[in-house]
Amino acid sequence: MMMASDAILAEHYAHHRDKDFFEGLKQFMSSSPIICLLVEGVDAIAVSRKMAGATNARDAEFGSIRGDFAMSTSANIIHVSDSEKSAKEEEVRFFKGDEIFDWQSIADPYLYAQDEKK
């Protein structure tokens, strides 16, 4: 859990810098602590994006995080990286090296078949 600084948010949302909602987005994202997760696994990004639901929460399917817990596009309840490249950039942005651990979940044998593991 962390409070995202203006500098982190400006970097994270740099692609929105010239849009009308940029300042409001930064204000919303700095209004309370955020919980950062670093998830890995088979098709982790695609699966996580499906679990999150459509960016516009009003279009998100019921059963998705946005579909069940959100109504807004800009006051967004969850962010999921859109690619491995952006995930690596966000990992460096939101995590210190000593906060990342290499470990084996005891649930792995129940989540993946042997031939699915990378």
PDB file of C-alpha atoms in Angstrom:
ATOM      1  CA  MET A   1       0.000   0.000   0.000  1.00  0.00           C
ATOM      2  CA  MET A   2       1.291   3.455  -0.830  1.00  0.00           C
ATOM      3  CA  MET A   3       0.292   7.047  -1.404  1.00  0.00           C
ATOM      4  CA  ALA A   4       1.107   7.803  -5.033  1.00  0.00           C
ATOM      5  CA  SER A   5       3.090  11.022  -5.359  1.00  0.00           C
ATOM      6  CA  ASP A   6       2.354  13.650  -7.983  1.00  0.00           C
ATOM      7  CA  ALA A   7       5.633  12.703  -9.696  1.00  0.00           C
ATOM      8  CA  ILE A   8       4.704   9.009  -9.906  1.00  0.00           C
ATOM      9  CA  LEU A   9       1.215   9.827 -11.191  1.00  0.00           C
ATOM     10  CA  ALA A  10       2.527  12.345 -13.741  1.00  0.00           C
ATOM     11  CA  GLU A  11       4.885   9.655 -15.074  1.00  0.00           C
ATOM     12  CA  HIS A  12       2.263   6.896 -14.981  1.00  0.00           C
ATOM     13  CA  TYR A  13      -0.354   8.978 -16.783  1.00  0.00           C
ATOM     14  CA  ALA A  14       2.035  10.942 -19.043  1.00  0.00           C
ATOM     15  CA  HIS A  15       0.115   9.733 -22.106  1.00  0.00           C
ATOM     16  CA  HIS A  16      -2.918  11.674 -20.778  1.00  0.00           C
ATOM     17  CA  ARG A  17      -0.976  14.864 -19.950  1.00  0.00           C
ATOM     18  CA  ASP A  18      -2.721  17.015 -22.600  1.00  0.00           C
ATOM     19  CA  LYS A  19      -6.222  15.725 -21.886  1.00  0.00           C
ATOM     20  CA  ASP A  20      -8.846  17.663 -19.930  1.00  0.00           C
ATOM     21  CA  PHE A  21      -9.204  14.974 -17.275  1.00  0.00           C
ATOM     22  CA  PHE A  22      -5.468  14.685 -16.439  1.00  0.00           C
ATOM     23  CA  GLU A  23      -5.428  16.868 -13.301  1.00  0.00           C
ATOM     24  CA  GLY A  24      -8.666  15.337 -11.994  1.00  0.00           C
ATOM     25  CA  LEU A  25      -7.266  11.855 -12.547  1.00  0.00           C
ATOM     26  CA  LYS A  26      -4.114  12.676 -10.591  1.00  0.00           C
ATOM     27  CA  GLN A  27      -6.214  14.251  -7.837  1.00  0.00           C
ATOM     28  CA  PHE A  28      -8.420  11.154  -7.601  1.00  0.00           C
ATOM     29  CA  MET A  29      -5.447   8.778  -7.611  1.00  0.00           C
ATOM     30  CA  SER A  30      -3.747  10.706  -4.806  1.00  0.00           C
ATOM     31  CA  SER A  31      -6.899  11.025  -2.666  1.00  0.00           C
ATOM     32  CA  SER A  32      -6.315   7.749  -0.810  1.00  0.00           C
ATOM     33  CA  PRO A  33      -3.733   4.975  -0.542  1.00  0.00           C
ATOM     34  CA  ILE A  34      -3.454   2.554  -3.452  1.00  0.00           C
ATOM     35  CA  ILE A  35      -2.740  -1.153  -3.226  1.00  0.00           C
ATOM     36  CA  CYS A  36      -0.165  -2.318  -5.749  1.00  0.00           C
ATOM     37  CA  LEU A  37       0.047  -5.929  -6.876  1.00  0.00           C
ATOM     38  CA  LEU A  38       2.623  -7.515  -9.110  1.00  0.00           C
ATOM     39  CA  VAL A  39       1.043 -10.598 -10.661  1.00  0.00           C
ATOM     40  CA  GLU A  40       2.688 -13.228 -12.825  1.00  0.00           C
ATOM     41  CA  GLY A  41       1.532 -16.446 -14.387  1.00  0.00           C
ATOM     42  CA  VAL A  42       0.276 -17.943 -17.618  1.00  0.00           C
ATOM     43  CA  ASP A  43      -1.451 -15.152 -19.588  1.00  0.00           C
ATOM     44  CA  ALA A  44      -1.451 -13.019 -16.418  1.00  0.00           C
ATOM     45  CA  ILE A  45      -2.104  -9.728 -18.224  1.00  0.00           C
ATOM     46  CA  ALA A  46      -4.955 -11.022 -20.394  1.00  0.00           C
ATOM     47  CA  VAL A  47      -6.600 -12.840 -17.484  1.00  0.00           C
ATOM     48  CA  SER A  48      -6.206  -9.843 -15.154  1.00  0.00           C
ATOM     49  CA  ARG A  49      -7.670  -7.480 -17.758  1.00  0.00           C
ATOM     50  CA  LYS A  50     -10.663  -9.781 -18.181  1.00  0.00           C
ATOM     51  CA  MET A  51     -11.139  -9.920 -14.398  1.00  0.00           C
ATOM     52  CA  ALA A  52     -10.952  -6.102 -14.236  1.00  0.00           C
ATOM     53  CA  GLY A  53     -13.561  -5.548 -16.960  1.00  0.00           C
ATOM     54  CA  ALA A  54     -14.000  -2.734 -19.480  1.00  0.00           C
ATOM     55  CA  THR A  55     -12.301   0.579 -18.630  1.00  0.00           C
ATOM     56  CA  ASN A  56     -15.668   2.331 -18.720  1.00  0.00           C
ATOM     57  CA  ALA A  57     -17.207   0.649 -15.697  1.00  0.00           C
ATOM     58  CA  ARG A  58     -20.731   1.195 -17.043  1.00  0.00           C
ATOM     59  CA  ASP A  59     -19.783  -1.095 -19.952  1.00  0.00           C
ATOM     60  CA  ALA A  60     -18.039  -3.713 -17.801  1.00  0.00           C
ATOM     61  CA  GLU A  61     -19.596  -7.147 -17.503  1.00  0.00           C
ATOM     62  CA  PHE A  62     -21.224  -8.156 -14.238  1.00  0.00           C
ATOM     63  CA  GLY A  63     -18.843 -10.365 -12.327  1.00  0.00           C
ATOM     64  CA  SER A  64     -15.821  -8.271 -13.276  1.00  0.00           C
ATOM     65  CA  ILE A  65     -14.254  -5.968 -10.681  1.00  0.00           C
ATOM     66  CA  ARG A  66     -15.409  -2.827 -12.488  1.00  0.00           C
ATOM     67  CA  GLY A  67     -18.781  -4.345 -13.353  1.00  0.00           C
ATOM     68  CA  ASP A  68     -19.492  -5.115  -9.707  1.00  0.00           C
ATOM     69  CA  PHE A  69     -17.782  -2.254  -7.871  1.00  0.00           C
ATOM     70  CA  ALA A  70     -17.518   0.813 -10.126  1.00  0.00           C
ATOM     71  CA  MET A  71     -19.552   3.266 -12.202  1.00  0.00           C
ATOM     72  CA  SER A  72     -16.910   5.635 -13.576  1.00  0.00           C
ATOM     73  CA  THR A  73     -14.229   5.737 -16.244  1.00  0.00           C
ATOM     74  CA  SER A  74     -11.924   8.293 -14.648  1.00  0.00           C
ATOM     75  CA  ALA A  75     -12.549   7.424 -10.982  1.00  0.00           C
ATOM     76  CA  ASN A  76     -11.269   3.966 -11.781  1.00  0.00           C
ATOM     77  CA  ILE A  77     -11.196   1.233  -9.164  1.00  0.00           C
ATOM     78  CA  ILE A  78      -8.455  -0.842 -10.816  1.00  0.00           C
ATOM     79  CA  HIS A  79      -5.575  -0.556 -13.254  1.00  0.00           C
ATOM     80  CA  VAL A  80      -4.098  -3.467 -15.197  1.00  0.00           C
ATOM     81  CA  SER A  81      -1.067  -3.200 -17.456  1.00  0.00           C
ATOM     82  CA  ASP A  82      -1.862  -3.503 -21.148  1.00  0.00           C
ATOM     83  CA  SER A  83       1.354  -5.285 -22.166  1.00  0.00           C
ATOM     84  CA  GLU A  84       4.473  -6.920 -20.783  1.00  0.00           C
ATOM     85  CA  LYS A  85       6.413  -3.788 -21.735  1.00  0.00           C
ATOM     86  CA  SER A  86       4.175  -1.476 -19.711  1.00  0.00           C
ATOM     87  CA  ALA A  87       4.087  -4.011 -16.862  1.00  0.00           C
ATOM     88  CA  LYS A  88       7.894  -3.865 -16.619  1.00  0.00           C
ATOM     89  CA  GLU A  89       7.802  -0.041 -16.637  1.00  0.00           C
ATOM     90  CA  GLU A  90       5.107  -0.022 -13.947  1.00  0.00           C
ATOM     91  CA  GLU A  91       7.013  -2.575 -11.852  1.00  0.00           C
ATOM     92  CA  VAL A  92       9.961  -0.174 -11.617  1.00  0.00           C
ATOM     93  CA  ARG A  93       7.648   2.787 -11.014  1.00  0.00           C
ATOM     94  CA  PHE A  94       5.643   1.270  -8.160  1.00  0.00           C
ATOM     95  CA  PHE A  95       7.983  -1.247  -6.504  1.00  0.00           C
ATOM     96  CA  LYS A  96      11.410  -1.098  -4.914  1.00  0.00           C
ATOM     97  CA  GLY A  97      13.703  -4.026  -5.642  1.00  0.00           C
ATOM     98  CA  ASP A  98      13.515  -5.348  -2.084  1.00  0.00           C
ATOM     99  CA  GLU A  99       9.703  -5.505  -2.324  1.00  0.00           C
ATOM    100  CA  ILE A 100       9.735  -8.167  -5.049  1.00  0.00           C
ATOM    101  CA  PHE A 101      10.158 -11.812  -4.090  1.00  0.00           C
ATOM    102  CA  ASP A 102      10.640 -14.946  -6.157  1.00  0.00           C
ATOM    103  CA  TRP A 103       8.527 -17.656  -4.578  1.00  0.00           C
ATOM    104  CA  GLN A 104       6.424 -20.679  -5.449  1.00  0.00           C
ATOM    105  CA  SER A 105       2.736 -20.662  -4.502  1.00  0.00           C
ATOM    106  CA  ILE A 106       1.441 -23.866  -2.959  1.00  0.00           C
ATOM    107  CA  ALA A 107      -1.641 -23.433  -5.179  1.00  0.00           C
ATOM    108  CA  ASP A 108       0.330 -23.729  -8.448  1.00  0.00           C
ATOM    109  CA  PRO A 109      -0.259 -27.488  -8.914  1.00  0.00           C
ATOM    110  CA  TYR A 110      -4.000 -26.788  -8.744  1.00  0.00           C
ATOM    111  CA  LEU A 111      -3.923 -23.756 -11.050  1.00  0.00           C
ATOM    112  CA  TYR A 112      -1.863 -25.023 -13.983  1.00  0.00           C
ATOM    113  CA  ALA A 113      -1.334 -28.316 -15.757  1.00  0.00           C
ATOM    114  CA  GLN A 114       2.339 -29.264 -16.178  1.00  0.00           C
ATOM    115  CA  ASP A 115       2.295 -28.425 -19.894  1.00  0.00           C
ATOM    116  CA  GLU A 116       0.913 -24.909 -19.208  1.00  0.00           C
ATOM    117  CA  LYS A 117       3.758 -23.793 -16.967  1.00  0.00           C
ATOM    118  CA  LYS A 118       6.378 -21.606 -18.582  1.00  0.00           C
TER     119      LYS A 118
END
